[in-house]
Amino acid sequence: MFSMGRFDPRMEAAPSQVETKTKKRKIHHDTVKNKEDEENDDDQSIHSSSSSSAPSSDSDNDSISSGHSSSSAPSSDSEESDTEIEPALKVIAPEQKYQGVGDTPRKRRDMTDEGIDDFDNEEQNIDYLSEEIKTAMKLSKLPITEAGKKWKLAPFLLDNLQQDEYTNFFPIQALTIPDIIASERHHHIRNRDICVSAPTGSGKTLSFVLPVLNSLYTRRVRRLRALVVLPSRDLAQQVYNVFERYAQGSDLRIGLAIGQSDFVKEQCDLILGQESLGESRQARMFRSALDPFNLQKTLSAFNGVHGHSPHFSQSFASRIAVNGNLKNVDGLCEMPNGGTSAVDVLVCTPGRLMDHLESTPGFTLQHLRFLVIDEADRLMNQSYQNWIHRVVKAASIGPEILIANKTQTDEEDEEETANLHHLDPVTWRKEQDISKEDSGIDYSVCRPVQLRKLLFSATMTKDPRKLASLGLVNPKHFDAHHLRQSSEKSGDSNSKSKVQASYSLPETLSESYVECTAEQKPLVLLALLREQEQLDEKEKRQGIVVIFTSSIDSTHRLARLLQLLYSSTGYGTASNVAEFSSALTQKERAALMLRCNKESGDKSSQVRVIVCSDGMSRGMDIKHVTSVVNYDVPPYAKTYVHRCGRTARAGKSGRGITIMKAGQVGKFKKMRGLIENPGNVSKAGIKKNLVMDALPVYKKCVRTLRKVLDAEDNEELGVVDELTSEWLN
């Protein structure tokens, strides 16, 4: 017997009408499958661009090198045939039609997290609280001192804002800052968590810096009460600088914990602080624990204490070395029950935060009042050792656990243990169900405090599966992408909610695209750079152009080529072109950011062009960026939003230009359709006369580039070394 739907050999000689329909259906199925396979190949070409070996996203034999770098816009959806084929097998359940917004569902298979977020946030119905929006827009028009007094901002914050010549708050700040401050003022009532989505350059950083500092400046005991987590070291350094700037005038201390830095020094800074505890026994023991092989520190910590001899000190150091983890050594440091901290706010990356939780004695998150996650959609897409779960768990450690541990080690001194809680109270969360009779804790001292979670991003995900890992409590969503339009609509009571795109770009951004062949891309880029330089000179400003490529390898090759072209053609010096990538150390990247943000009268040393990959597209704030060039087409709408967000910040004007082949235009426009106002992108031309003098030396620079790359492979030249005269002549 044959199963229903299988091929029947008896029908081969005389095909019936059913067989003909079956063949038609099979042909149609194979056609659709082939289309889907082609789409998957396109998606794979997007991801394979990370290993490209040339700046161009296409085959580029003469322009730069013989390598290839493929990059394309998102593939189009499969298109069903218009011919209706009657199925051979009937089904009882009717076909489930797609109920989402738009004509066809987007493919989820083989998509990255950013692609899935584009799918989830493709369009949405936005419903605003009209009175709240109108109030925020009015406050953003008031002088900054008047608005600050209404919110009861601390005087030192207003002084710092005035010194930085701020005149008004941005709309998103006027919406979120008073809400956070008002909730903290009534902290005995259950607070709510917030999710903030606002365009790039709209002032999101101050939206959490100001209310966090305002809430903590009245504290009496220094504890780690605010944790700010960011996805990259460079972004963490930037946010740390903002906290440091606006904490001036208070006694609040800000800490920084990022990779590629001295871990032992970080531990001392977080526990002992910059202002050391002096020669106290606790400080000496802690320093000895961090450096167990330093005999001098060990002797200083233990000699003469309870009859300890140098031999004891050496054996103690050996115990530390054998155990590895400092927290595993009993009697290492006499830390209080509630831990200790020399900072009130810690700005960090997830990986280094996990290191401190595991290896730093006295480091605890149980006193946290704020957990701020910037670029939240990216951080929640990547697990980083399951950091979210571990942070929430570490912030919820209750005092009953500490009591149990203390009782096990010192059962004869229960009265002293209880007194320790009066002297050094700990914090626990409202969610914990602790019996007052069993805990033995004075509730007038240990008051429950809710951990507030503040999430910020220009492209905030709304996927409940990702947000669920944070355990948000009564969350409120602030969306500033359509704030002004919503304020205008709120005056009309009869207006209905309108379907709008999820992402938006600054209103002052001018968008365009240029079509060319793969071989023409470097020269087209050079013409765009020359055109922007002329505009900057005309307006008498120090302008910087940021160029985005699809991979780190392409970033390095293109930066080297532009350095050679600038020097050979007399457009500038090699130092005018900089590379921002993981090839640079953290200190080198920080020094580059200082160069970019520093006003300099010497044009030969100014940074005029920065070549980078998408690692810089998130949150990095450079003052003088007048134009962003997408040398490789961004694959997703979120990527395009973050790239273009490096310019046109804080109300300033800027340009966003995308270079592409003719075959990529349709896919680019479809991707751009996921962002508000897709009609804002225009086609631009190229002023060829600007680069005519570069044509004679172009091929020579390409040949020199190959020699430079060979020298780097042979370690004759460092990847980040400046090109000397022997390469530039």
XYZ file of C-alpha atoms in Angstrom:
729
model
C 0.000 0.000 0.000
C 1.045 3.548 -0.599
C 0.608 6.427 1.804
C -1.695 9.200 0.725
C 0.101 11.829 -1.304
C 3.019 9.605 -2.456
C 3.854 8.955 -6.098
C 1.783 6.072 -7.584
C 3.627 4.216 -10.390
C 0.336 2.978 -11.865
C -0.473 6.558 -12.894
C 2.767 6.983 -14.889
C 1.468 5.474 -18.153
C -1.785 7.441 -18.276
C -1.502 10.643 -16.295
C -4.772 11.874 -15.000
C -5.967 15.361 -14.161
C -4.914 14.835 -10.538
C -1.364 13.946 -11.608
C -1.154 17.034 -13.801
C -2.210 19.236 -10.907
C 0.276 17.467 -8.643
C 3.099 18.159 -11.106
C 2.079 21.806 -11.322
C 2.051 22.061 -7.562
C 5.520 20.426 -7.365
C 6.929 22.827 -9.961
C 5.452 25.769 -8.059
C 6.888 24.458 -4.769
C 10.362 24.012 -6.294
C 10.244 27.531 -7.734
C 9.370 29.063 -4.379
C 12.015 26.931 -2.663
C 14.669 28.100 -5.112
C 13.706 31.694 -4.441
C 14.001 31.099 -0.718
C 17.418 29.465 -1.200
C 18.568 32.512 -3.146
C 17.359 34.742 -0.323
C 19.263 32.638 2.202
C 22.379 32.986 0.062
C 21.873 36.769 0.118
C 21.532 36.700 3.889
C 24.711 34.644 4.151
C 26.514 37.175 1.996
C 25.537 39.850 4.478
C 27.024 37.933 7.398
C 30.115 36.828 5.461
C 31.084 40.470 4.958
C 32.634 40.464 8.419
C 35.558 38.479 7.009
C 36.081 40.642 3.936
C 39.551 41.664 2.863
C 38.919 44.854 0.883
C 37.230 48.161 1.606
C 34.779 47.754 -1.238
C 31.738 45.589 -0.676
C 32.051 44.260 -4.218
C 34.747 42.644 -6.331
C 37.422 45.282 -6.673
C 40.434 44.180 -8.691
C 42.055 47.534 -9.375
C 40.653 49.804 -6.709
C 42.202 48.379 -3.562
C 43.175 44.711 -3.549
C 42.327 41.409 -5.101
C 40.146 40.400 -2.170
C 36.370 40.553 -2.074
C 33.969 41.908 0.490
C 30.310 41.229 -0.034
C 27.665 43.345 1.574
C 24.087 43.830 0.535
C 20.822 45.237 1.736
C 18.201 42.904 3.207
C 16.878 40.401 0.731
C 13.356 40.814 -0.576
C 10.596 38.593 0.603
C 9.488 35.590 -1.429
C 6.730 36.374 -3.873
C 3.937 33.863 -4.283
C 2.696 33.016 -7.768
C -0.621 34.572 -8.795
C -1.809 31.254 -10.324
C -4.040 29.381 -7.928
C -3.255 25.638 -7.823
C -5.904 23.363 -6.402
C -4.278 21.210 -3.712
C -4.468 17.440 -4.158
C -5.119 16.981 -0.444
C -7.820 18.986 1.258
C -7.283 20.209 4.829
C -9.972 20.759 7.398
C -8.405 23.865 9.019
C -8.571 26.962 6.820
C -5.373 28.752 5.816
C -4.139 31.133 8.509
C -3.707 34.507 6.872
C -0.955 36.867 8.025
C -2.536 39.325 10.481
C 0.410 41.730 10.910
C 0.907 45.140 9.390
C 2.040 45.218 5.774
C 1.396 43.089 2.725
C 3.693 40.153 3.436
C 5.393 38.746 6.521
C 9.146 39.270 6.779
C 11.354 36.177 6.951
C 12.613 35.306 10.426
C 14.831 32.408 9.361
C 18.588 33.107 9.357
C 18.085 36.657 10.609
C 20.265 38.330 13.204
C 18.806 39.900 16.342
C 18.819 43.317 14.697
C 16.930 41.913 11.729
C 14.351 40.313 14.010
C 13.937 43.612 15.866
C 13.276 45.293 12.517
C 10.558 42.707 11.940
C 8.994 43.130 15.394
C 9.085 46.926 15.235
C 8.197 47.325 11.596
C 5.150 49.478 12.317
C 3.086 50.162 15.366
C 0.079 52.039 16.612
C 1.292 54.769 18.968
C -1.067 56.094 21.586
C 0.189 58.954 23.735
C -0.992 60.563 26.939
C -1.749 63.946 25.436
C -1.508 65.985 28.655
C 1.859 64.485 29.567
C 3.237 65.202 26.095
C 1.994 68.780 26.077
C 3.481 69.422 29.521
C 6.863 68.027 28.461
C 6.942 70.162 25.301
C 6.137 73.297 27.314
C 8.862 72.523 29.860
C 11.416 72.034 27.071
C 10.800 75.643 26.010
C 11.374 77.091 29.481
C 14.800 78.394 30.584
C 16.812 75.579 32.103
C 16.912 77.188 35.567
C 13.146 77.654 35.694
C 12.445 74.074 34.594
C 15.080 72.738 37.007
C 13.481 74.530 39.959
C 10.094 73.078 39.044
C 11.637 69.598 39.162
C 13.647 70.453 42.314
C 16.976 69.636 40.717
C 19.967 69.947 43.047
C 21.741 73.342 42.842
C 25.065 71.795 41.787
C 23.372 70.192 38.758
C 21.874 73.494 37.624
C 25.236 75.219 38.076
C 26.977 72.597 35.926
C 24.328 72.869 33.205
C 24.693 76.637 33.098
C 28.483 76.371 32.930
C 28.098 74.123 29.883
C 25.851 76.829 28.345
C 22.682 74.734 28.170
C 19.629 76.954 27.732
C 16.787 74.415 27.491
C 16.132 70.768 28.172
C 15.493 68.460 25.227
C 11.948 67.054 24.886
C 12.930 63.529 25.965
C 14.645 65.008 29.047
C 11.568 67.045 29.883
C 9.526 63.850 29.646
C 11.685 61.431 31.663
C 13.614 63.481 34.252
C 10.583 64.806 36.207
C 8.965 61.359 36.142
C 12.033 59.671 37.693
C 12.499 62.453 40.270
C 8.823 62.438 41.286
C 8.849 58.666 41.704
C 11.977 58.830 43.885
C 10.428 61.547 46.024
C 7.659 59.066 46.886
C 9.888 55.996 47.054
C 7.793 54.446 49.837
C 5.184 53.834 47.119
C 5.916 51.107 44.590
C 7.953 52.688 41.792
C 7.871 51.769 38.139
C 10.607 50.884 35.670
C 10.942 52.850 32.445
C 11.950 52.115 28.840
C 13.057 55.125 26.799
C 13.292 55.137 23.020
C 14.530 58.374 21.463
C 16.413 59.394 18.306
C 20.199 59.478 18.343
C 21.631 62.744 19.628
C 18.420 63.722 21.446
C 19.950 63.879 24.947
C 19.324 60.390 26.349
C 22.511 60.328 28.461
C 21.539 63.345 30.567
C 18.057 61.845 30.863
C 19.451 59.303 33.329
C 22.601 61.070 34.580
C 20.733 64.048 36.074
C 17.937 62.181 37.943
C 20.322 59.506 39.279
C 22.737 62.111 40.676
C 19.825 64.167 41.992
C 18.450 61.160 43.895
C 21.781 60.098 45.405
C 23.377 63.390 46.452
C 21.519 63.429 49.801
C 22.813 59.998 50.840
C 24.791 59.805 54.098
C 26.605 56.460 53.796
C 28.552 55.699 50.637
C 27.321 52.519 49.019
C 27.125 51.342 45.417
C 23.585 52.488 44.629
C 23.598 53.034 40.854
C 24.934 50.633 38.229
C 25.195 51.809 34.603
C 25.886 49.042 32.070
C 26.987 49.727 28.485
C 27.937 47.412 25.607
C 31.418 48.776 24.794
C 34.436 50.166 26.629
C 34.472 53.361 24.567
C 30.828 54.113 25.279
C 31.352 53.345 28.979
C 34.275 55.777 29.098
C 32.127 58.436 27.449
C 29.232 58.023 29.901
C 31.674 57.940 32.829
C 33.030 61.334 31.735
C 29.486 62.758 31.716
C 28.820 61.449 35.242
C 32.159 62.870 36.438
C 31.366 66.252 34.908
C 27.928 66.637 36.492
C 28.916 65.170 39.871
C 31.183 68.190 40.392
C 29.969 70.228 43.348
C 28.819 67.150 45.286
C 30.643 64.470 47.281
C 29.363 61.695 45.009
C 32.045 59.378 43.648
C 31.899 57.720 40.217
C 33.661 54.453 39.353
C 34.625 52.926 36.016
C 35.102 49.200 35.335
C 36.024 48.211 31.783
C 38.272 45.687 30.089
C 41.841 46.320 28.917
C 42.595 48.138 32.187
C 44.437 47.227 35.402
C 42.031 44.942 37.248
C 43.856 45.183 40.585
C 43.795 48.984 40.409
C 40.072 48.856 39.654
C 39.500 46.678 42.704
C 41.344 49.159 44.926
C 39.455 52.096 43.411
C 36.063 50.429 43.958
C 36.711 49.228 47.527
C 39.335 51.598 48.972
C 38.806 54.572 46.666
C 41.132 57.238 45.365
C 41.258 58.681 48.867
C 42.805 55.633 50.494
C 41.827 54.335 53.901
C 45.384 55.187 54.948
C 47.287 52.642 56.995
C 44.288 50.898 58.501
C 44.600 47.158 58.958
C 41.688 46.541 56.578
C 43.346 48.552 53.809
C 46.702 46.806 54.284
C 45.088 43.352 54.261
C 43.077 44.185 51.142
C 46.144 45.377 49.233
C 48.017 42.264 50.288
C 45.155 40.055 49.107
C 45.134 41.714 45.683
C 48.899 41.229 45.278
C 49.681 37.993 47.199
C 53.200 37.598 45.782
C 54.305 41.021 47.027
C 56.123 40.119 50.258
C 56.423 43.752 51.342
C 52.656 44.277 51.277
C 52.085 40.990 53.095
C 54.533 41.855 55.861
C 52.982 45.313 56.181
C 49.536 43.773 56.524
C 50.264 41.046 59.097
C 53.526 41.659 60.964
C 52.926 42.537 64.578
C 49.212 41.747 64.368
C 48.131 39.130 66.946
C 51.721 37.856 67.109
C 51.887 37.104 63.404
C 55.418 36.438 62.208
C 56.976 36.871 58.780
C 56.619 33.095 58.341
C 52.848 33.428 58.902
C 52.709 36.244 56.350
C 54.436 34.118 53.734
C 52.155 31.147 54.385
C 49.112 33.413 54.164
C 50.302 34.662 50.779
C 50.725 31.041 49.678
C 47.129 30.268 50.696
C 45.884 33.144 48.569
C 47.919 31.984 45.585
C 46.695 28.366 45.892
C 43.004 29.261 46.233
C 43.096 31.572 43.228
C 39.797 33.311 43.964
C 40.362 35.787 46.781
C 36.851 35.264 48.127
C 37.648 31.622 48.909
C 40.244 32.419 51.570
C 38.786 32.595 55.099
C 39.922 35.559 57.147
C 41.244 37.382 54.111
C 39.636 40.728 54.857
C 37.217 41.673 57.598
C 34.526 43.093 55.353
C 31.235 44.380 56.813
C 28.077 42.344 56.310
C 26.803 44.813 53.745
C 30.096 44.916 51.845
C 31.959 48.144 51.250
C 32.260 50.615 48.411
C 34.246 53.736 47.614
C 31.875 54.764 44.783
C 28.198 55.698 44.589
C 27.827 55.090 40.844
C 29.611 52.442 38.786
C 29.796 52.686 34.990
C 30.865 49.360 33.512
C 30.729 46.778 30.770
C 29.042 43.398 31.459
C 32.185 41.260 31.266
C 34.225 43.318 33.732
C 31.202 43.557 36.058
C 31.075 39.747 36.214
C 34.795 39.697 37.060
C 34.255 41.975 40.074
C 31.250 39.989 41.282
C 33.355 36.828 41.274
C 36.751 38.069 42.454
C 36.531 41.326 44.426
C 36.021 40.949 48.213
C 33.520 43.409 49.627
C 31.983 44.174 46.207
C 28.213 43.823 46.400
C 25.127 44.929 44.468
C 22.669 44.495 47.325
C 22.379 48.267 47.917
C 21.482 49.134 44.322
C 18.661 51.602 43.772
C 19.192 52.099 40.031
C 20.115 49.694 37.252
C 20.614 51.739 34.076
C 21.075 49.865 30.794
C 22.112 52.058 27.871
C 21.826 50.647 24.338
C 19.504 48.133 25.991
C 18.431 46.369 22.806
C 22.025 45.392 22.006
C 22.865 44.303 25.562
C 19.782 42.108 25.794
C 20.562 40.499 22.437
C 23.905 39.244 23.777
C 24.078 37.195 26.965
C 27.600 38.101 28.240
C 27.793 35.170 30.681
C 24.094 35.513 31.514
C 24.907 38.851 33.139
C 21.314 40.099 33.462
C 20.183 37.159 35.603
C 23.324 37.322 37.740
C 23.023 41.070 38.345
C 19.355 40.877 39.341
C 20.113 37.927 41.645
C 23.120 39.690 43.224
C 20.994 42.794 43.796
C 18.352 40.724 45.615
C 20.528 39.123 48.293
C 18.577 39.338 51.544
C 19.941 39.877 55.055
C 18.649 36.504 56.224
C 21.295 34.805 54.050
C 24.024 36.860 55.657
C 22.696 36.052 59.125
C 22.644 32.341 58.349
C 26.225 32.421 57.110
C 27.407 34.420 60.106
C 25.624 32.117 62.524
C 27.257 29.048 61.038
C 30.739 30.478 61.514
C 30.160 32.078 64.925
C 27.210 30.503 66.709
C 28.373 31.709 70.122
C 28.123 35.413 69.267
C 24.580 35.838 67.937
C 24.090 39.075 69.852
C 27.142 40.618 68.171
C 25.808 39.477 64.778
C 22.527 41.280 65.362
C 24.392 44.438 66.388
C 26.331 44.345 63.133
C 23.061 44.838 61.279
C 22.282 47.905 63.341
C 25.735 49.320 62.643
C 25.895 48.369 58.989
C 22.363 47.775 57.660
C 21.902 45.966 54.382
C 19.279 46.420 51.694
C 16.796 43.899 50.362
C 13.971 44.018 47.850
C 10.257 44.308 48.331
C 9.707 41.095 46.391
C 11.365 39.069 49.142
C 9.022 37.540 51.689
C 10.972 37.752 54.945
C 9.279 36.989 58.254
C 9.871 39.766 60.801
C 9.822 37.288 63.657
C 12.490 35.016 62.135
C 14.852 37.620 60.731
C 15.772 39.359 63.990
C 16.292 42.631 62.086
C 15.173 46.105 63.095
C 12.896 47.141 60.229
C 13.280 50.806 61.138
C 16.917 50.476 60.029
C 16.631 47.979 57.168
C 13.939 49.464 54.951
C 13.045 47.609 51.736
C 14.095 49.460 48.569
C 12.967 48.581 45.069
C 15.597 48.254 42.354
C 14.572 50.629 39.580
C 15.512 49.588 36.056
C 15.971 52.330 33.453
C 16.396 51.182 29.839
C 17.557 53.524 27.050
C 18.139 53.093 23.319
C 17.509 54.792 19.987
C 16.051 51.495 18.712
C 14.450 49.967 21.788
C 13.199 46.437 21.293
C 9.612 45.671 22.234
C 10.071 41.902 22.199
C 8.516 40.757 25.515
C 10.753 37.669 25.585
C 13.852 39.861 25.812
C 12.378 42.318 28.303
C 11.116 39.470 30.499
C 14.661 38.580 31.577
C 14.874 41.888 33.462
C 11.697 41.325 35.461
C 10.424 44.857 34.834
C 7.916 46.137 37.385
C 4.964 48.105 36.018
C 7.123 49.437 33.153
C 6.299 52.660 31.350
C 7.480 53.294 27.803
C 8.611 56.744 26.689
C 8.877 57.090 22.914
C 10.358 60.358 21.699
C 10.606 59.374 18.034
C 7.304 61.062 17.262
C 7.138 63.442 20.196
C 6.595 66.660 18.273
C 4.026 65.165 15.914
C 2.173 63.693 18.885
C 2.149 67.054 20.640
C 0.561 68.642 17.591
C -2.037 65.869 17.301
C -2.882 66.026 20.993
C -4.579 69.391 20.499
C -7.147 67.759 18.231
C -9.425 65.611 20.353
C -11.014 64.050 17.258
C -7.713 62.904 15.736
C -7.144 59.158 15.680
C -3.957 57.303 16.431
C -1.912 56.948 13.280
C 0.213 54.034 12.228
C 3.858 55.144 12.121
C 7.264 53.566 11.618
C 9.149 52.489 14.731
C 12.446 54.230 13.991
C 13.140 57.843 13.168
C 16.108 60.033 12.299
C 16.903 63.621 13.319
C 14.876 66.212 11.432
C 18.061 68.133 10.615
C 19.632 65.149 8.779
C 19.908 65.378 4.982
C 19.930 61.913 3.352
C 21.108 60.919 -0.117
C 22.604 58.015 -2.044
C 25.092 57.689 -4.912
C 25.158 54.945 -7.551
C 28.461 53.735 -8.997
C 30.385 50.600 -9.929
C 32.590 48.688 -7.509
C 35.750 50.032 -9.149
C 34.553 53.623 -8.816
C 33.749 53.501 -5.098
C 37.094 54.760 -3.687
C 37.159 57.722 -6.089
C 33.476 58.506 -5.443
C 34.253 58.482 -1.714
C 37.214 60.807 -2.268
C 34.983 63.239 -4.188
C 32.413 63.231 -1.385
C 35.128 63.960 1.176
C 36.463 66.863 -0.890
C 32.949 68.269 -1.307
C 32.303 68.123 2.439
C 35.634 69.811 3.176
C 34.689 72.706 0.914
C 31.327 73.062 2.695
C 33.035 73.065 6.096
C 35.563 75.684 4.977
C 32.758 77.850 3.600
C 30.934 77.747 6.938
C 34.228 78.149 8.862
C 33.871 75.051 10.993
C 36.047 72.083 11.919
C 34.212 69.243 10.236
C 34.763 65.488 10.583
C 33.439 62.825 8.202
C 32.751 59.342 9.630
C 32.915 56.474 7.111
C 31.319 53.119 7.942
C 32.399 49.833 6.396
C 31.082 46.295 6.770
C 34.051 44.788 8.635
C 37.166 45.557 10.671
C 39.387 44.326 7.838
C 37.727 46.657 5.337
C 38.044 49.503 7.838
C 41.817 49.105 8.071
C 42.395 48.803 4.311
C 40.249 51.807 3.464
C 41.888 53.940 6.168
C 45.356 53.091 4.830
C 44.307 53.875 1.239
C 42.861 57.269 2.212
C 46.025 58.111 4.161
C 48.079 57.423 1.026
C 45.705 59.387 -1.219
C 45.548 62.414 1.097
C 49.323 62.636 1.294
C 50.041 61.929 -2.406
C 47.487 64.400 -3.774
C 48.240 67.190 -1.330
C 44.700 67.179 0.115
C 46.195 66.929 3.586
C 48.433 64.732 5.679
C 48.172 61.055 6.579
C 47.332 62.067 10.155
C 44.113 63.708 8.897
C 42.683 60.198 8.369
C 42.185 58.023 11.453
C 41.024 54.461 11.991
C 38.738 53.508 14.871
C 38.707 49.757 15.436
C 39.664 46.978 17.803
C 43.199 47.101 16.338
C 43.721 50.083 18.652
C 44.052 49.676 22.400
C 41.596 51.311 24.775
C 44.071 54.120 25.524
C 44.677 54.734 21.825
C 40.941 54.951 21.117
C 40.444 57.300 24.064
C 43.294 59.489 22.778
C 41.673 59.533 19.330
C 38.366 60.701 20.825
C 40.199 63.523 22.605
C 41.801 64.567 19.323
C 38.427 64.599 17.583
C 36.678 66.649 20.275
C 39.540 69.099 20.758
C 39.509 72.447 18.983
C 42.778 72.734 17.075
C 44.085 75.509 14.861
C 46.688 73.254 13.254
C 44.993 71.727 10.204
C 47.806 69.247 9.631
C 47.080 67.520 12.954
C 43.285 67.743 12.842
C 41.256 64.578 12.379
C 39.119 65.170 9.312
C 38.150 61.588 8.414
C 37.395 58.601 10.690
C 37.030 55.155 9.133
C 35.298 52.591 11.327
C 33.019 49.573 11.448
C 29.682 49.338 13.242
C 31.433 49.083 16.607
C 31.393 52.883 16.692
C 27.833 53.315 15.472
C 26.348 52.952 18.959
C 26.196 56.038 21.139
C 29.611 57.556 20.391
C 29.373 61.346 20.594
C 31.883 63.343 18.507
C 31.236 67.071 18.448
C 32.208 68.039 14.922
C 30.778 65.267 12.714
C 29.193 67.017 9.731
C 28.683 63.994 7.498
C 28.328 60.192 7.666
C 29.189 58.064 4.630
C 27.986 54.467 4.357
C 30.782 53.028 2.213
C 29.132 49.623 2.591
C 25.344 49.496 2.589
C 23.993 48.810 6.099
C 22.104 45.495 6.173
C 19.413 46.505 8.680
C 17.303 49.526 9.517
C 18.653 49.654 13.080
C 22.210 49.748 11.772
C 21.360 52.612 9.419
C 19.723 54.591 12.241
C 22.726 54.241 14.561
C 25.239 55.033 11.804
C 23.493 58.204 10.650
C 22.988 59.170 14.283
C 26.666 60.157 14.559
C 25.777 63.443 12.850
C 22.893 65.942 13.087
C 23.012 65.646 16.890
C 21.432 68.053 19.369
C 19.641 70.042 16.677
C 22.678 70.575 14.429
C 22.582 69.881 10.697
C 24.304 66.898 9.092
C 24.459 64.695 6.000
C 24.011 60.958 5.575
C 25.272 59.536 2.254
C 25.171 55.905 1.110
C 27.363 54.596 -1.731
C 25.946 51.602 -3.613
C 25.739 49.747 -6.875
C 22.671 50.118 -9.060
C 21.462 46.649 -8.078
C 21.414 47.548 -4.391
C 19.125 50.567 -4.673
C 15.838 48.669 -4.487
C 16.860 46.674 -1.425
C 18.191 49.805 0.260
C 14.899 51.631 -0.279
C 12.971 48.695 1.153
C 15.167 48.734 4.261
C 14.823 52.526 4.499
C 11.048 52.083 4.342
C 11.124 50.728 7.912
C 12.230 54.182 9.102
C 10.068 57.272 9.284
C 9.866 59.511 6.191
C 11.446 57.155 3.605
C 10.930 59.803 0.918
C 13.608 62.003 2.492
C 16.378 60.099 0.681
C 17.383 61.702 -2.627
C 19.745 60.669 -5.405
C 22.952 62.702 -5.501
C 25.573 63.332 -8.160
C 29.347 63.531 -7.972
C 31.551 66.528 -8.785
C 34.207 64.740 -10.805
C 36.392 67.835 -11.121
C 37.181 67.620 -7.389
C 39.240 64.444 -7.858
C 40.665 64.837 -11.360
C 44.120 65.519 -9.925
C 43.902 62.255 -7.940
C 43.504 60.013 -10.992
C 47.214 59.976 -12.019
C 48.348 58.830 -8.551
C 45.421 56.572 -7.700
C 46.862 53.330 -9.087
C 50.233 54.122 -7.542
C 48.546 54.450 -4.133
C 46.807 51.099 -4.650
C 50.153 49.412 -5.365
C 51.690 51.084 -2.316
C 48.757 49.894 -0.207
C 49.538 46.291 -1.089
C 53.131 46.792 0.008
C 51.973 48.359 3.281
C 49.676 45.426 4.001
C 52.452 42.949 3.198
C 54.777 44.805 5.594
C 52.126 44.562 8.312
C 51.707 40.825 7.689
C 55.479 40.384 8.010
C 55.468 42.509 11.211
C 57.774 45.044 9.587
C 55.129 47.713 10.179
C 52.642 47.951 13.030
C 48.943 47.908 12.196
C 48.411 51.177 14.084
C 51.742 52.790 13.194
C 51.691 56.066 11.288
C 52.935 55.874 7.718
C 56.384 57.414 7.383
C 57.833 59.312 4.412
C 59.173 56.110 2.837
C 55.588 54.990 2.204
C 54.109 58.383 1.382
C 56.609 59.496 -1.309
